[in-house]
Amino acid sequence: MLSVGLTGGIGSGKSTVASRLVALGAVLVDADRIAREVVAAGSEGLARIVEAFGPEVVGADGELDRPRMAAVVFADPAARDRLNAIVHPLVRAGSAAQVAAAPADAIVVQDVPLLVEGGMGAGFALVVVVHADEEVRVERLVGSRGMAEDDARARIRAQASDAQRRAAADVLLDNSGSAADLHARVDALWTGRLVPFRDNLVAGRPAVG
């Protein structure tokens, strides 16, 4: 199979790219979805979070109170490291299980928001980074998610920089324009690069050109 890492900063349009790739035939492994599952009510992950941070991070419904948890770790690197030490190994294990279950000839796209921050690029045959300028991302976050502008900028700047993502990218998808433009770029990536790459891997032949 072909293993592709997909990443991009908040507001870049990474989820739109993931959805388009699935429509084209990719198998998606969504790290964010797995991260929610491994800390769901009654899970080992949630029990360990409660042990580390106290019962106040659990809501009345028994689920992790994400806004409260975010408030605890956002400005405290040590607390964030403790949380990551609990969640990240569980997410990696869940991701590995989903990859192992994919067909042998699949194009497996792993949507990993912190791929660059975690130095995970070497684990993929190809890393695709979705890019949009900061002002475009801020406008999207304020307009579609209802964030305050200061909050949007703080979240963007808490993540990897554009330069760091470019350095990690095998493919940089620009999403500063329209959805139609982005879909066209994803379609071209699929037909022009991902499918031929997968076919060469399955056939055991080197790429020519």
GROMACS .gro file of C-alpha atoms in nm:
model
  209
    1MET     CA    1   0.000   0.000   0.000
    2LEU     CA    2   0.096   0.364  -0.034
    3SER     CA    3   0.112   0.550   0.297
    4VAL     CA    4   0.052   0.926   0.267
    5GLY     CA    5   0.076   1.175   0.552
    6LEU     CA    6  -0.164   1.469   0.528
    7THR     CA    7  -0.127   1.776   0.744
    8GLY     CA    8  -0.187   2.150   0.756
    9GLY     CA    9  -0.248   2.421   1.011
   10ILE     CA   10  -0.583   2.510   1.161
   11GLY     CA   11  -0.804   2.675   0.899
   12SER     CA   12  -0.590   2.555   0.607
   13GLY     CA   13  -0.857   2.329   0.458
   14LYS     CA   14  -0.696   1.995   0.542
   15SER     CA   15  -1.032   1.831   0.613
   16THR     CA   16  -1.159   1.938   0.271
   17VAL     CA   17  -0.858   1.774   0.109
   18ALA     CA   18  -0.911   1.458   0.313
   19SER     CA   19  -1.276   1.438   0.210
   20ARG     CA   20  -1.185   1.481  -0.157
   21LEU     CA   21  -0.922   1.209  -0.139
   22VAL     CA   22  -1.174   0.971   0.018
   23ALA     CA   23  -1.418   1.049  -0.265
   24LEU     CA   24  -1.143   0.959  -0.511
   25GLY     CA   25  -1.082   0.625  -0.342
   26ALA     CA   26  -0.834   0.677  -0.057
   27VAL     CA   27  -0.860   0.500   0.277
   28LEU     CA   28  -0.858   0.771   0.545
   29VAL     CA   29  -0.707   0.727   0.889
   30ASP     CA   30  -0.815   1.034   1.086
   31ALA     CA   31  -0.591   1.099   1.387
   32ASP     CA   32  -0.835   1.353   1.533
   33ARG     CA   33  -1.121   1.103   1.522
   34ILE     CA   34  -0.906   0.835   1.681
   35ALA     CA   35  -0.795   1.086   1.947
   36ARG     CA   36  -1.160   1.142   2.037
   37GLU     CA   37  -1.229   0.769   2.052
   38VAL     CA   38  -0.936   0.684   2.280
   39VAL     CA   39  -1.052   0.933   2.547
   40ALA     CA   40  -1.424   0.858   2.521
   41ALA     CA   41  -1.628   0.791   2.835
   42GLY     CA   42  -1.520   0.467   3.000
   43SER     CA   43  -1.192   0.443   2.808
   44GLU     CA   44  -0.847   0.372   2.945
   45GLY     CA   45  -0.732   0.704   2.802
   46LEU     CA   46  -0.990   0.906   2.992
   47ALA     CA   47  -0.913   0.721   3.315
   48ARG     CA   48  -0.546   0.810   3.280
   49ILE     CA   49  -0.629   1.176   3.206
   50VAL     CA   50  -0.845   1.194   3.520
   51GLU     CA   51  -0.560   1.042   3.720
   52ALA     CA   52  -0.320   1.305   3.584
   53PHE     CA   53  -0.543   1.615   3.589
   54GLY     CA   54  -0.829   1.543   3.827
   55PRO     CA   55  -1.201   1.471   3.786
   56GLU     CA   56  -1.284   1.832   3.701
   57VAL     CA   57  -1.179   1.772   3.340
   58VAL     CA   58  -1.478   1.538   3.296
   59GLY     CA   59  -1.820   1.682   3.219
   60ALA     CA   60  -2.154   1.582   3.366
   61ASP     CA   61  -2.208   1.346   3.072
   62GLY     CA   62  -1.897   1.146   3.162
   63GLU     CA   63  -1.707   1.268   2.856
   64LEU     CA   64  -1.386   1.469   2.853
   65ASP     CA   65  -1.463   1.840   2.893
   66ARG     CA   66  -1.254   1.953   2.599
   67PRO     CA   67  -1.276   2.330   2.653
   68ARG     CA   68  -1.169   2.286   3.015
   69MET     CA   69  -0.889   2.049   2.917
   70ALA     CA   70  -0.773   2.291   2.647
   71ALA     CA   71  -0.769   2.575   2.899
   72VAL     CA   72  -0.549   2.368   3.130
   73VAL     CA   73  -0.286   2.277   2.871
   74PHE     CA   74  -0.291   2.566   2.624
   75ALA     CA   75  -0.060   2.796   2.819
   76ASP     CA   76   0.123   2.526   3.019
   77PRO     CA   77   0.378   2.328   2.815
   78ALA     CA   78   0.441   2.082   3.098
   79ALA     CA   79   0.071   2.002   3.125
   80ARG     CA   80   0.046   1.970   2.748
   81ASP     CA   81   0.338   1.725   2.752
   82ARG     CA   82   0.164   1.516   3.021
   83LEU     CA   83  -0.154   1.503   2.816
   84ASN     CA   84   0.034   1.416   2.497
   85ALA     CA   85   0.222   1.137   2.675
   86ILE     CA   86  -0.115   0.979   2.751
   87VAL     CA   87  -0.299   1.038   2.424
   88HIS     CA   88  -0.034   1.008   2.155
   89PRO     CA   89   0.064   0.641   2.213
   90LEU     CA   90  -0.304   0.544   2.209
   91VAL     CA   91  -0.360   0.736   1.885
   92ARG     CA   92  -0.055   0.574   1.726
   93ALA     CA   93  -0.182   0.229   1.821
   94GLY     CA   94  -0.529   0.304   1.685
   95SER     CA   95  -0.386   0.443   1.363
   96ALA     CA   96  -0.161   0.141   1.316
   97ALA     CA   97  -0.459  -0.093   1.358
   98GLN     CA   98  -0.657   0.092   1.091
   99VAL     CA   99  -0.363   0.095   0.850
  100ALA     CA  100  -0.311  -0.279   0.901
  101ALA     CA  101  -0.678  -0.340   0.816
  102ALA     CA  102  -0.657  -0.155   0.482
  103PRO     CA  103  -0.633  -0.350   0.153
  104ALA     CA  104  -0.282  -0.427   0.033
  105ASP     CA  105  -0.324  -0.205  -0.275
  106ALA     CA  106  -0.482   0.088  -0.089
  107ILE     CA  107  -0.372   0.450  -0.091
  108VAL     CA  108  -0.387   0.515   0.284
  109VAL     CA  109  -0.405   0.881   0.380
  110GLN     CA  110  -0.328   0.952   0.744
  111ASP     CA  111  -0.469   1.290   0.848
  112VAL     CA  112  -0.228   1.399   1.121
  113PRO     CA  113  -0.266   1.761   1.240
  114LEU     CA  114   0.064   1.757   1.435
  115LEU     CA  115   0.268   1.558   1.182
  116VAL     CA  116   0.532   1.831   1.153
  117GLU     CA  117   0.536   1.917   1.523
  118GLY     CA  118   0.583   1.549   1.606
  119GLY     CA  119   0.856   1.490   1.348
  120MET     CA  120   0.656   1.207   1.190
  121GLY     CA  121   0.724   1.279   0.823
  122ALA     CA  122   0.978   0.998   0.782
  123GLY     CA  123   0.705   0.744   0.853
  124PHE     CA  124   0.527   0.816   0.523
  125ALA     CA  125   0.614   0.754   0.161
  126LEU     CA  126   0.479   1.101   0.081
  127VAL     CA  127   0.386   1.402   0.295
  128VAL     CA  128   0.115   1.636   0.166
  129VAL     CA  129   0.086   1.976   0.333
  130VAL     CA  130  -0.220   2.196   0.283
  131HIS     CA  131  -0.124   2.563   0.290
  132ALA     CA  132  -0.314   2.889   0.312
  133ASP     CA  133  -0.183   3.230   0.413
  134GLU     CA  134  -0.242   3.333   0.773
  135GLU     CA  135  -0.488   3.610   0.683
  136VAL     CA  136  -0.697   3.367   0.481
  137ARG     CA  137  -0.697   3.118   0.768
  138VAL     CA  138  -0.793   3.383   1.023
  139GLU     CA  139  -1.081   3.496   0.802
  140ARG     CA  140  -1.206   3.138   0.777
  141LEU     CA  141  -1.177   3.069   1.149
  142VAL     CA  142  -1.359   3.390   1.240
  143GLY     CA  143  -1.623   3.354   0.970
  144SER     CA  144  -1.700   2.981   0.975
  145ARG     CA  145  -1.606   2.874   1.328
  146GLY     CA  146  -1.698   3.191   1.515
  147MET     CA  147  -1.357   3.236   1.676
  148ALA     CA  148  -1.239   3.569   1.802
  149GLU     CA  149  -0.959   3.701   1.583
  150ASP     CA  150  -0.705   3.704   1.867
  151ASP     CA  151  -0.791   3.343   1.951
  152ALA     CA  152  -0.756   3.239   1.588
  153ARG     CA  153  -0.413   3.401   1.557
  154ALA     CA  154  -0.297   3.249   1.886
  155ARG     CA  155  -0.399   2.901   1.772
  156ILE     CA  156  -0.225   2.942   1.438
  157ARG     CA  157   0.097   3.063   1.601
  158ALA     CA  158   0.095   2.782   1.858
  159GLN     CA  159   0.138   2.535   1.571
  160ALA     CA  160   0.430   2.473   1.333
  161SER     CA  161   0.525   2.765   1.112
  162ASP     CA  162   0.464   2.777   0.739
  163ALA     CA  163   0.839   2.741   0.683
  164GLN     CA  164   0.853   2.427   0.897
  165ARG     CA  165   0.564   2.272   0.706
  166ARG     CA  166   0.719   2.357   0.369
  167ALA     CA  167   1.042   2.190   0.478
  168ALA     CA  168   0.852   1.872   0.563
  169ALA     CA  169   0.636   1.867   0.249
  170ASP     CA  170   0.681   1.645  -0.054
  171VAL     CA  171   0.368   1.809  -0.195
  172LEU     CA  172   0.241   2.157  -0.101
  173LEU     CA  173  -0.127   2.213  -0.185
  174ASP     CA  174  -0.219   2.581  -0.196
  175ASN     CA  175  -0.567   2.649  -0.060
  176SER     CA  176  -0.572   3.027  -0.067
  177GLY     CA  177  -0.834   3.027  -0.345
  178SER     CA  178  -1.171   2.869  -0.407
  179ALA     CA  179  -1.296   2.520  -0.319
  180ALA     CA  180  -1.307   2.440  -0.690
  181ASP     CA  181  -0.941   2.534  -0.725
  182LEU     CA  182  -0.850   2.309  -0.433
  183HIS     CA  183  -1.051   2.016  -0.568
  184ALA     CA  184  -0.874   2.051  -0.903
  185ARG     CA  185  -0.534   2.042  -0.731
  186VAL     CA  186  -0.631   1.735  -0.527
  187ASP     CA  187  -0.764   1.557  -0.835
  188ALA     CA  188  -0.440   1.629  -1.022
  189LEU     CA  189  -0.237   1.501  -0.727
  190TRP     CA  190  -0.444   1.182  -0.717
  191THR     CA  191  -0.426   1.097  -1.086
  192GLY     CA  192  -0.081   1.235  -1.159
  193ARG     CA  193   0.114   1.122  -0.856
  194LEU     CA  194  -0.062   0.910  -0.594
  195VAL     CA  195  -0.215   0.647  -0.820
  196PRO     CA  196   0.103   0.600  -1.030
  197PHE     CA  197   0.310   0.583  -0.710
  198ARG     CA  198   0.076   0.317  -0.565
  199ASP     CA  199   0.075   0.120  -0.890
  200ASN     CA  200   0.454   0.119  -0.902
  201LEU     CA  201   0.473  -0.002  -0.542
  202VAL     CA  202   0.224  -0.281  -0.604
  203ALA     CA  203   0.404  -0.390  -0.923
  204GLY     CA  204   0.747  -0.354  -0.765
  205ARG     CA  205   0.878  -0.133  -1.041
  206PRO     CA  206   1.073   0.194  -1.018
  207ALA     CA  207   0.924   0.521  -1.133
  208VAL     CA  208   1.042   0.644  -1.472
  209GLY     CA  209   1.098   1.012  -1.547
   0.00000   0.00000   0.00000
